[in-house]
Amino acid sequence: MALFKKKPKEYDKSSLPKHVAIIMDGNGRWAKKRSLPRMMGHRAGADALRKVSRFAGNMGIEYITVYAFSTENWKRSDEEVSGLMSLLLEYLKNAEKELGADDVRIRVIGDTSRFSDEIKEQIVRVEKLTQNNTSVTVTLALNYGGRDEILRAAKNIALDVKSGLVDINDIDEKLFSSKLYTDYMPDPDLVIRTSGEMRLSNYLLWQSSYSEFYFTPVLWPDFGEKEFTQAIDEYLSRNRRFGGR
Ligand code: IPE
Ligand code: IPE
Ligand code: MG
């Protein structure tokens, strides 16, 4: 069934990145520029996410993983954190209406134990409801930190060694990757960060070892189809060598 209405620029699917990871940054500055409260920037950011996921799915990208809340974002004011939690809840409640209808599978990575029961329930509900959708997997990284993820994997493997389930000599990159939150997806081919910041901010540290990076000064709420296409075109012009020649 043709599930997407708008058809973006045609690409040869085999050359497209399978997995695009996005650091959605600049919501606050977007609001500030307009003399609006920061939450308005986050709202505009959620709209941009809905549009970009549809567009990328339509283009033929299989996995999109977006950084929505980091393990460090709890440091923000109580007002901003609780505003973000309300927005998250609202997003999850409407997610299948916005995305599920377009055959999007929604997954969440990160330590969700710190969220309210209501948010946790919504995560379970949305993941279950969209689990058989096949066109694109949109993963929300929530209370996610790359170091936290690596530590968890290490502890997990240590327990398996201790209980005799795993032999220490069998610990390799494949086994380690299988203990990460991202066990169901390939490593990101392309990592996009908006708003002009050029750092990873603890995102997908293990997984991005050979990713291509694309930085743009565009603030996340202004990032749309045109900007996404530009990032893909730039990616297609890169020469990936993976250490070979
Ligand atoms: C990104 O926008 C969204 C989150 C981190 C939740 P910011 O809120 O970081 O926006 P800036 O960086 O302050 O402009
Ligand atoms: C990274 O953005 C986290 C998310 C986009 C969710 P931040 O705005 O939190 O990162 P820093 O503080 O500028 O490094
Ligand atoms: Mg920021």
PDB file of C-alpha atoms and ligand atoms in Angstrom:
ATOM      1  CA  MET A   1       0.000   0.000   0.000  1.00  0.00           C
ATOM      2  CA  ALA A   2       1.267   3.479  -0.819  1.00  0.00           C
ATOM      3  CA  LEU A   3       1.372   5.026   2.603  1.00  0.00           C
ATOM      4  CA  PHE A   4       2.935   8.403   1.994  1.00  0.00           C
ATOM      5  CA  LYS A   5       1.250  11.154   0.082  1.00  0.00           C
ATOM      6  CA  LYS A   6       4.061  13.508  -0.847  1.00  0.00           C
ATOM      7  CA  LYS A   7       6.914  12.082  -2.876  1.00  0.00           C
ATOM      8  CA  PRO A   8      10.331  13.611  -2.201  1.00  0.00           C
ATOM      9  CA  LYS A   9      13.237  13.784  -4.621  1.00  0.00           C
ATOM     10  CA  GLU A  10      14.015  10.302  -5.940  1.00  0.00           C
ATOM     11  CA  TYR A  11      17.142   8.636  -4.625  1.00  0.00           C
ATOM     12  CA  ASP A  12      18.677   5.288  -5.321  1.00  0.00           C
ATOM     13  CA  LYS A  13      17.709   3.517  -2.116  1.00  0.00           C
ATOM     14  CA  SER A  14      20.906   1.466  -1.929  1.00  0.00           C
ATOM     15  CA  SER A  15      23.031   4.618  -1.634  1.00  0.00           C
ATOM     16  CA  LEU A  16      20.799   6.351   0.914  1.00  0.00           C
ATOM     17  CA  PRO A  17      21.757   6.222   4.585  1.00  0.00           C
ATOM     18  CA  LYS A  18      19.833   3.421   6.265  1.00  0.00           C
ATOM     19  CA  HIS A  19      19.967   5.192   9.599  1.00  0.00           C
ATOM     20  CA  VAL A  20      19.973   8.941  10.225  1.00  0.00           C
ATOM     21  CA  ALA A  21      20.440  10.176  13.801  1.00  0.00           C
ATOM     22  CA  ILE A  22      19.467  13.739  14.650  1.00  0.00           C
ATOM     23  CA  ILE A  23      20.439  16.025  17.526  1.00  0.00           C
ATOM     24  CA  MET A  24      17.460  18.368  17.505  1.00  0.00           C
ATOM     25  CA  ASP A  25      19.029  21.485  18.947  1.00  0.00           C
ATOM     26  CA  GLY A  26      18.137  25.186  18.989  1.00  0.00           C
ATOM     27  CA  ASN A  27      14.514  25.246  20.160  1.00  0.00           C
ATOM     28  CA  GLY A  28      15.310  27.727  22.923  1.00  0.00           C
ATOM     29  CA  ARG A  29      17.177  30.099  20.622  1.00  0.00           C
ATOM     30  CA  TRP A  30      14.389  29.865  18.056  1.00  0.00           C
ATOM     31  CA  ALA A  31      11.907  31.043  20.703  1.00  0.00           C
ATOM     32  CA  LYS A  32      14.252  33.733  22.032  1.00  0.00           C
ATOM     33  CA  LYS A  33      14.662  35.221  18.549  1.00  0.00           C
ATOM     34  CA  ARG A  34      10.884  35.659  18.471  1.00  0.00           C
ATOM     35  CA  SER A  35      10.610  36.878  22.090  1.00  0.00           C
ATOM     36  CA  LEU A  36       8.549  33.786  22.887  1.00  0.00           C
ATOM     37  CA  PRO A  37       8.791  31.517  25.933  1.00  0.00           C
ATOM     38  CA  ARG A  38      11.206  28.568  25.490  1.00  0.00           C
ATOM     39  CA  MET A  39       8.294  26.121  25.546  1.00  0.00           C
ATOM     40  CA  MET A  40       6.994  27.617  22.311  1.00  0.00           C
ATOM     41  CA  GLY A  41      10.307  26.650  20.770  1.00  0.00           C
ATOM     42  CA  HIS A  42       9.921  23.102  22.029  1.00  0.00           C
ATOM     43  CA  ARG A  43       6.399  22.953  20.586  1.00  0.00           C
ATOM     44  CA  ALA A  44       7.662  24.147  17.218  1.00  0.00           C
ATOM     45  CA  GLY A  45      10.415  21.538  17.551  1.00  0.00           C
ATOM     46  CA  ALA A  46       7.865  18.748  18.046  1.00  0.00           C
ATOM     47  CA  ASP A  47       6.093  19.882  14.852  1.00  0.00           C
ATOM     48  CA  ALA A  48       9.396  19.814  12.970  1.00  0.00           C
ATOM     49  CA  LEU A  49       9.978  16.268  14.209  1.00  0.00           C
ATOM     50  CA  ARG A  50       6.614  15.091  12.913  1.00  0.00           C
ATOM     51  CA  LYS A  51       7.300  16.617   9.493  1.00  0.00           C
ATOM     52  CA  VAL A  52      10.862  15.380   9.186  1.00  0.00           C
ATOM     53  CA  SER A  53       9.966  11.804  10.213  1.00  0.00           C
ATOM     54  CA  ARG A  54       7.269  11.611   7.571  1.00  0.00           C
ATOM     55  CA  PHE A  55       9.491  13.089   4.925  1.00  0.00           C
ATOM     56  CA  ALA A  56      12.469  10.877   5.722  1.00  0.00           C
ATOM     57  CA  GLY A  57      10.278   7.786   5.809  1.00  0.00           C
ATOM     58  CA  ASN A  58       8.820   8.714   2.461  1.00  0.00           C
ATOM     59  CA  MET A  59      12.317   9.127   1.040  1.00  0.00           C
ATOM     60  CA  GLY A  60      13.197   5.570   2.017  1.00  0.00           C
ATOM     61  CA  ILE A  61      15.248   6.066   5.183  1.00  0.00           C
ATOM     62  CA  GLU A  62      14.674   3.030   7.410  1.00  0.00           C
ATOM     63  CA  TYR A  63      15.765   4.330  10.817  1.00  0.00           C
ATOM     64  CA  ILE A  64      15.610   7.805  12.304  1.00  0.00           C
ATOM     65  CA  THR A  65      16.816   8.274  15.865  1.00  0.00           C
ATOM     66  CA  VAL A  66      16.252  11.625  17.498  1.00  0.00           C
ATOM     67  CA  TYR A  67      17.753  13.062  20.653  1.00  0.00           C
ATOM     68  CA  ALA A  68      14.779  14.487  22.522  1.00  0.00           C
ATOM     69  CA  PHE A  69      15.991  14.554  26.147  1.00  0.00           C
ATOM     70  CA  SER A  70      19.487  13.832  27.433  1.00  0.00           C
ATOM     71  CA  THR A  71      20.589  12.488  30.808  1.00  0.00           C
ATOM     72  CA  GLU A  72      22.011  15.991  31.356  1.00  0.00           C
ATOM     73  CA  ASN A  73      18.805  17.884  30.506  1.00  0.00           C
ATOM     74  CA  TRP A  74      17.468  17.360  34.072  1.00  0.00           C
ATOM     75  CA  LYS A  75      19.826  20.218  34.999  1.00  0.00           C
ATOM     76  CA  ARG A  76      17.450  22.710  33.394  1.00  0.00           C
ATOM     77  CA  SER A  77      14.961  24.742  35.431  1.00  0.00           C
ATOM     78  CA  ASP A  78      12.047  22.871  37.043  1.00  0.00           C
ATOM     79  CA  GLU A  79       9.737  24.895  34.842  1.00  0.00           C
ATOM     80  CA  GLU A  80      11.442  23.810  31.615  1.00  0.00           C
ATOM     81  CA  VAL A  81      11.760  20.161  32.672  1.00  0.00           C
ATOM     82  CA  SER A  82       8.086  19.922  33.622  1.00  0.00           C
ATOM     83  CA  GLY A  83       7.099  21.724  30.417  1.00  0.00           C
ATOM     84  CA  LEU A  84       9.119  19.217  28.410  1.00  0.00           C
ATOM     85  CA  MET A  85       7.493  16.316  30.277  1.00  0.00           C
ATOM     86  CA  SER A  86       3.992  17.649  29.466  1.00  0.00           C
ATOM     87  CA  LEU A  87       4.950  18.080  25.826  1.00  0.00           C
ATOM     88  CA  LEU A  88       6.366  14.568  25.732  1.00  0.00           C
ATOM     89  CA  LEU A  89       3.171  13.131  27.162  1.00  0.00           C
ATOM     90  CA  GLU A  90       1.085  15.027  24.628  1.00  0.00           C
ATOM     91  CA  TYR A  91       3.375  13.903  21.795  1.00  0.00           C
ATOM     92  CA  LEU A  92       3.118  10.257  22.848  1.00  0.00           C
ATOM     93  CA  LYS A  93      -0.666  10.453  23.187  1.00  0.00           C
ATOM     94  CA  ASN A  94      -0.965  11.734  19.619  1.00  0.00           C
ATOM     95  CA  ALA A  95       1.991   9.915  18.114  1.00  0.00           C
ATOM     96  CA  GLU A  96       0.086   7.187  16.317  1.00  0.00           C
ATOM     97  CA  LYS A  97      -2.357   9.690  14.863  1.00  0.00           C
ATOM     98  CA  GLU A  98       0.508  11.773  13.552  1.00  0.00           C
ATOM     99  CA  LEU A  99       2.888   9.016  12.596  1.00  0.00           C
ATOM    100  CA  GLY A 100       1.306   5.580  12.978  1.00  0.00           C
ATOM    101  CA  ALA A 101      -1.124   6.264  10.148  1.00  0.00           C
ATOM    102  CA  ASP A 102       1.898   6.682   7.932  1.00  0.00           C
ATOM    103  CA  ASP A 103       3.202   3.239   8.845  1.00  0.00           C
ATOM    104  CA  VAL A 104       5.837   4.524  11.256  1.00  0.00           C
ATOM    105  CA  ARG A 105       7.096   2.264  14.008  1.00  0.00           C
ATOM    106  CA  ILE A 106       7.900   4.220  17.170  1.00  0.00           C
ATOM    107  CA  ARG A 107      10.506   3.065  19.676  1.00  0.00           C
ATOM    108  CA  VAL A 108      12.080   4.678  22.728  1.00  0.00           C
ATOM    109  CA  ILE A 109      15.656   4.321  23.978  1.00  0.00           C
ATOM    110  CA  GLY A 110      17.097   5.634  27.232  1.00  0.00           C
ATOM    111  CA  ASP A 111      16.499   5.161  30.929  1.00  0.00           C
ATOM    112  CA  THR A 112      12.746   5.631  31.139  1.00  0.00           C
ATOM    113  CA  SER A 113      12.585   4.613  34.822  1.00  0.00           C
ATOM    114  CA  ARG A 114      12.802   8.258  35.898  1.00  0.00           C
ATOM    115  CA  PHE A 115       9.660   9.297  34.021  1.00  0.00           C
ATOM    116  CA  SER A 116       6.146   9.494  35.491  1.00  0.00           C
ATOM    117  CA  ASP A 117       3.943   6.392  35.366  1.00  0.00           C
ATOM    118  CA  GLU A 118       1.719   8.143  32.850  1.00  0.00           C
ATOM    119  CA  ILE A 119       4.618   8.712  30.448  1.00  0.00           C
ATOM    120  CA  LYS A 120       5.878   5.160  30.955  1.00  0.00           C
ATOM    121  CA  GLU A 121       2.411   3.795  30.153  1.00  0.00           C
ATOM    122  CA  GLN A 122       2.189   5.903  27.005  1.00  0.00           C
ATOM    123  CA  ILE A 123       5.593   4.655  25.844  1.00  0.00           C
ATOM    124  CA  VAL A 124       4.479   1.038  26.242  1.00  0.00           C
ATOM    125  CA  ARG A 125       1.190   1.797  24.477  1.00  0.00           C
ATOM    126  CA  VAL A 126       2.708   3.599  21.482  1.00  0.00           C
ATOM    127  CA  GLU A 127       5.477   1.045  20.999  1.00  0.00           C
ATOM    128  CA  LYS A 128       2.985  -1.801  21.081  1.00  0.00           C
ATOM    129  CA  LEU A 129       0.484  -0.098  18.797  1.00  0.00           C
ATOM    130  CA  THR A 130       3.052   0.680  16.111  1.00  0.00           C
ATOM    131  CA  GLN A 131       5.202  -2.448  16.426  1.00  0.00           C
ATOM    132  CA  ASN A 132       4.086  -3.968  13.121  1.00  0.00           C
ATOM    133  CA  ASN A 133       4.546  -0.802  11.068  1.00  0.00           C
ATOM    134  CA  THR A 134       7.315  -1.256   8.569  1.00  0.00           C
ATOM    135  CA  SER A 135       8.129   1.832   6.499  1.00  0.00           C
ATOM    136  CA  VAL A 136      10.406   3.604   8.979  1.00  0.00           C
ATOM    137  CA  THR A 137      11.412   3.200  12.608  1.00  0.00           C
ATOM    138  CA  VAL A 138      11.479   6.490  14.493  1.00  0.00           C
ATOM    139  CA  THR A 139      13.330   6.108  17.777  1.00  0.00           C
ATOM    140  CA  LEU A 140      13.021   8.772  20.469  1.00  0.00           C
ATOM    141  CA  ALA A 141      16.055   9.019  22.729  1.00  0.00           C
ATOM    142  CA  LEU A 142      14.586   9.980  26.117  1.00  0.00           C
ATOM    143  CA  ASN A 143      16.707  10.393  29.229  1.00  0.00           C
ATOM    144  CA  TYR A 144      19.382   8.976  26.981  1.00  0.00           C
ATOM    145  CA  GLY A 145      23.129   9.329  27.527  1.00  0.00           C
ATOM    146  CA  GLY A 146      25.820   7.498  25.561  1.00  0.00           C
ATOM    147  CA  ARG A 147      28.010   6.968  28.619  1.00  0.00           C
ATOM    148  CA  ASP A 148      25.075   5.760  30.688  1.00  0.00           C
ATOM    149  CA  GLU A 149      24.222   3.290  27.917  1.00  0.00           C
ATOM    150  CA  ILE A 150      27.802   1.965  27.721  1.00  0.00           C
ATOM    151  CA  LEU A 151      27.989   1.570  31.514  1.00  0.00           C
ATOM    152  CA  ARG A 152      24.741  -0.376  31.543  1.00  0.00           C
ATOM    153  CA  ALA A 153      26.000  -2.692  28.829  1.00  0.00           C
ATOM    154  CA  ALA A 154      29.254  -3.244  30.741  1.00  0.00           C
ATOM    155  CA  LYS A 155      27.394  -4.058  33.964  1.00  0.00           C
ATOM    156  CA  ASN A 156      25.055  -6.355  32.094  1.00  0.00           C
ATOM    157  CA  ILE A 157      27.921  -8.292  30.558  1.00  0.00           C
ATOM    158  CA  ALA A 158      29.738  -8.430  33.909  1.00  0.00           C
ATOM    159  CA  LEU A 159      26.658 -10.074  35.425  1.00  0.00           C
ATOM    160  CA  ASP A 160      26.500 -12.572  32.560  1.00  0.00           C
ATOM    161  CA  VAL A 161      30.173 -13.436  33.080  1.00  0.00           C
ATOM    162  CA  LYS A 162      29.663 -13.777  36.815  1.00  0.00           C
ATOM    163  CA  SER A 163      26.758 -16.142  36.357  1.00  0.00           C
ATOM    164  CA  GLY A 164      28.673 -18.183  33.775  1.00  0.00           C
ATOM    165  CA  LEU A 165      26.368 -17.259  30.876  1.00  0.00           C
ATOM    166  CA  VAL A 166      29.157 -15.536  28.943  1.00  0.00           C
ATOM    167  CA  ASP A 167      32.823 -16.485  28.648  1.00  0.00           C
ATOM    168  CA  ILE A 168      35.108 -13.471  28.952  1.00  0.00           C
ATOM    169  CA  ASN A 169      36.835 -14.407  25.671  1.00  0.00           C
ATOM    170  CA  ASP A 170      33.527 -14.152  23.850  1.00  0.00           C
ATOM    171  CA  ILE A 171      33.097 -10.459  24.625  1.00  0.00           C
ATOM    172  CA  ASP A 172      33.482  -8.745  21.265  1.00  0.00           C
ATOM    173  CA  GLU A 173      32.007  -5.697  19.509  1.00  0.00           C
ATOM    174  CA  LYS A 174      29.008  -7.677  18.310  1.00  0.00           C
ATOM    175  CA  LEU A 175      28.141  -8.903  21.794  1.00  0.00           C
ATOM    176  CA  PHE A 176      28.688  -5.444  23.260  1.00  0.00           C
ATOM    177  CA  SER A 177      26.457  -3.813  20.617  1.00  0.00           C
ATOM    178  CA  SER A 178      23.736  -6.334  21.391  1.00  0.00           C
ATOM    179  CA  LYS A 179      23.653  -5.070  24.994  1.00  0.00           C
ATOM    180  CA  LEU A 180      23.022  -1.456  23.964  1.00  0.00           C
ATOM    181  CA  TYR A 181      19.584   0.141  23.712  1.00  0.00           C
ATOM    182  CA  THR A 182      20.094   0.275  19.949  1.00  0.00           C
ATOM    183  CA  ASP A 183      20.354  -3.513  19.484  1.00  0.00           C
ATOM    184  CA  TYR A 184      17.568  -3.514  16.859  1.00  0.00           C
ATOM    185  CA  MET A 185      19.104  -0.967  14.480  1.00  0.00           C
ATOM    186  CA  PRO A 186      22.262  -0.560  12.389  1.00  0.00           C
ATOM    187  CA  ASP A 187      24.800   2.112  13.412  1.00  0.00           C
ATOM    188  CA  PRO A 188      23.893   5.598  12.160  1.00  0.00           C
ATOM    189  CA  ASP A 189      25.346   6.372   8.732  1.00  0.00           C
ATOM    190  CA  LEU A 190      24.668  10.055   9.205  1.00  0.00           C
ATOM    191  CA  VAL A 191      24.427  12.209  12.338  1.00  0.00           C
ATOM    192  CA  ILE A 192      22.828  15.636  11.884  1.00  0.00           C
ATOM    193  CA  ARG A 193      23.081  18.393  14.482  1.00  0.00           C
ATOM    194  CA  THR A 194      21.206  21.645  14.082  1.00  0.00           C
ATOM    195  CA  SER A 195      21.781  25.089  15.634  1.00  0.00           C
ATOM    196  CA  GLY A 196      25.487  25.438  14.874  1.00  0.00           C
ATOM    197  CA  GLU A 197      26.827  23.486  17.864  1.00  0.00           C
ATOM    198  CA  MET A 198      29.534  21.050  16.849  1.00  0.00           C
ATOM    199  CA  ARG A 199      29.574  18.405  19.538  1.00  0.00           C
ATOM    200  CA  LEU A 200      27.929  15.102  20.319  1.00  0.00           C
ATOM    201  CA  SER A 201      26.623  16.032  23.790  1.00  0.00           C
ATOM    202  CA  ASN A 202      26.747  12.374  24.866  1.00  0.00           C
ATOM    203  CA  TYR A 203      24.731  11.056  21.900  1.00  0.00           C
ATOM    204  CA  LEU A 204      25.281   7.561  20.445  1.00  0.00           C
ATOM    205  CA  LEU A 205      28.957   7.513  21.435  1.00  0.00           C
ATOM    206  CA  TRP A 206      29.596   3.855  20.626  1.00  0.00           C
ATOM    207  CA  GLN A 207      27.380   3.749  17.547  1.00  0.00           C
ATOM    208  CA  SER A 208      28.730   6.856  15.771  1.00  0.00           C
ATOM    209  CA  SER A 209      32.335   5.647  15.495  1.00  0.00           C
ATOM    210  CA  TYR A 210      32.187   5.730  11.676  1.00  0.00           C
ATOM    211  CA  SER A 211      29.184   7.979  11.102  1.00  0.00           C
ATOM    212  CA  GLU A 212      29.324  10.954   8.779  1.00  0.00           C
ATOM    213  CA  PHE A 213      28.560  14.233  10.560  1.00  0.00           C
ATOM    214  CA  TYR A 214      26.472  17.071   9.204  1.00  0.00           C
ATOM    215  CA  PHE A 215      26.295  20.347  11.135  1.00  0.00           C
ATOM    216  CA  THR A 216      23.975  23.158  10.137  1.00  0.00           C
ATOM    217  CA  PRO A 217      23.350  26.576  11.725  1.00  0.00           C
ATOM    218  CA  VAL A 218      19.610  26.165  11.068  1.00  0.00           C
ATOM    219  CA  LEU A 219      17.669  25.965  14.350  1.00  0.00           C
ATOM    220  CA  TRP A 220      15.689  22.740  14.803  1.00  0.00           C
ATOM    221  CA  PRO A 221      12.166  24.260  14.465  1.00  0.00           C
ATOM    222  CA  ASP A 222      13.227  25.681  11.078  1.00  0.00           C
ATOM    223  CA  PHE A 223      14.659  22.367   9.869  1.00  0.00           C
ATOM    224  CA  GLY A 224      12.398  20.917   7.213  1.00  0.00           C
ATOM    225  CA  GLU A 225      12.294  19.045   3.929  1.00  0.00           C
ATOM    226  CA  LYS A 226      14.735  21.355   2.162  1.00  0.00           C
ATOM    227  CA  GLU A 227      17.332  21.118   4.936  1.00  0.00           C
ATOM    228  CA  PHE A 228      16.932  17.355   5.257  1.00  0.00           C
ATOM    229  CA  THR A 229      17.447  16.935   1.503  1.00  0.00           C
ATOM    230  CA  GLN A 230      20.578  19.117   1.723  1.00  0.00           C
ATOM    231  CA  ALA A 231      21.972  16.899   4.459  1.00  0.00           C
ATOM    232  CA  ILE A 232      21.303  13.787   2.388  1.00  0.00           C
ATOM    233  CA  ASP A 233      22.946  15.342  -0.693  1.00  0.00           C
ATOM    234  CA  GLU A 234      25.997  16.245   1.378  1.00  0.00           C
ATOM    235  CA  TYR A 235      26.129  12.692   2.765  1.00  0.00           C
ATOM    236  CA  LEU A 236      25.962  11.246  -0.758  1.00  0.00           C
ATOM    237  CA  SER A 237      28.971  13.353  -1.764  1.00  0.00           C
ATOM    238  CA  ARG A 238      31.136  11.931   1.043  1.00  0.00           C
ATOM    239  CA  ASN A 239      33.660   9.164   0.556  1.00  0.00           C
ATOM    240  CA  ARG A 240      33.354   6.661   3.411  1.00  0.00           C
ATOM    241  CA  ARG A 241      36.488   4.626   3.901  1.00  0.00           C
ATOM    242  CA  PHE A 242      36.100   2.947   7.313  1.00  0.00           C
ATOM    243  CA  GLY A 243      39.855   2.935   7.718  1.00  0.00           C
ATOM    244  CA  GLY A 244      40.498   1.294   4.360  1.00  0.00           C
ATOM    245  CA  ARG A 245      41.827   3.099   1.326  1.00  0.00           C
TER     246      ARG A 245
HETATM  247  C1  IPE B   1      16.887  21.223  22.058  1.00  0.00           C
HETATM  248  O1  IPE B   1      16.730  22.609  22.119  1.00  0.00           O
HETATM  249  C2  IPE B   1      15.807  20.493  22.799  1.00  0.00           C
HETATM  250  C3  IPE B   1      16.233  19.894  24.076  1.00  0.00           C
HETATM  251  C4  IPE B   1      17.456  19.802  24.514  1.00  0.00           C
HETATM  252  C5  IPE B   1      15.184  19.327  24.918  1.00  0.00           C
HETATM  253  P1  IPE B   1      17.374  23.470  23.288  1.00  0.00           P
HETATM  254  O2  IPE B   1      16.365  23.636  24.362  1.00  0.00           O
HETATM  255  O3  IPE B   1      18.664  22.892  23.713  1.00  0.00           O
HETATM  256  O4  IPE B   1      17.594  24.850  22.559  1.00  0.00           O
HETATM  257  P2  IPE B   1      18.800  25.853  22.763  1.00  0.00           P
HETATM  258  O5  IPE B   1      20.065  25.077  22.566  1.00  0.00           O
HETATM  259  O6  IPE B   1      18.681  26.386  24.156  1.00  0.00           O
HETATM  260  O7  IPE B   1      18.602  26.904  21.723  1.00  0.00           O
HETATM  261  C1  IPE B   2      21.554  17.965  23.253  1.00  0.00           C
HETATM  262  O1  IPE B   2      21.277  19.326  23.278  1.00  0.00           O
HETATM  263  C2  IPE B   2      20.386  17.188  23.776  1.00  0.00           C
HETATM  264  C3  IPE B   2      19.180  17.220  22.955  1.00  0.00           C
HETATM  265  C4  IPE B   2      19.060  17.775  21.768  1.00  0.00           C
HETATM  266  C5  IPE B   2      18.062  16.542  23.514  1.00  0.00           C
HETATM  267  P1  IPE B   2      21.705  20.269  24.495  1.00  0.00           P
HETATM  268  O2  IPE B   2      21.251  21.631  24.143  1.00  0.00           O
HETATM  269  O3  IPE B   2      21.224  19.696  25.763  1.00  0.00           O
HETATM  270  O4  IPE B   2      23.298  20.150  24.465  1.00  0.00           O
HETATM  271  P2  IPE B   2      24.420  21.131  24.974  1.00  0.00           P
HETATM  272  O5  IPE B   2      24.137  21.420  26.416  1.00  0.00           O
HETATM  273  O6  IPE B   2      24.364  22.378  24.128  1.00  0.00           O
HETATM  274  O7  IPE B   2      25.703  20.389  24.757  1.00  0.00           O
HETATM  275 MG    MG B   3      20.588  23.186  23.165  1.00  0.00          MG
END
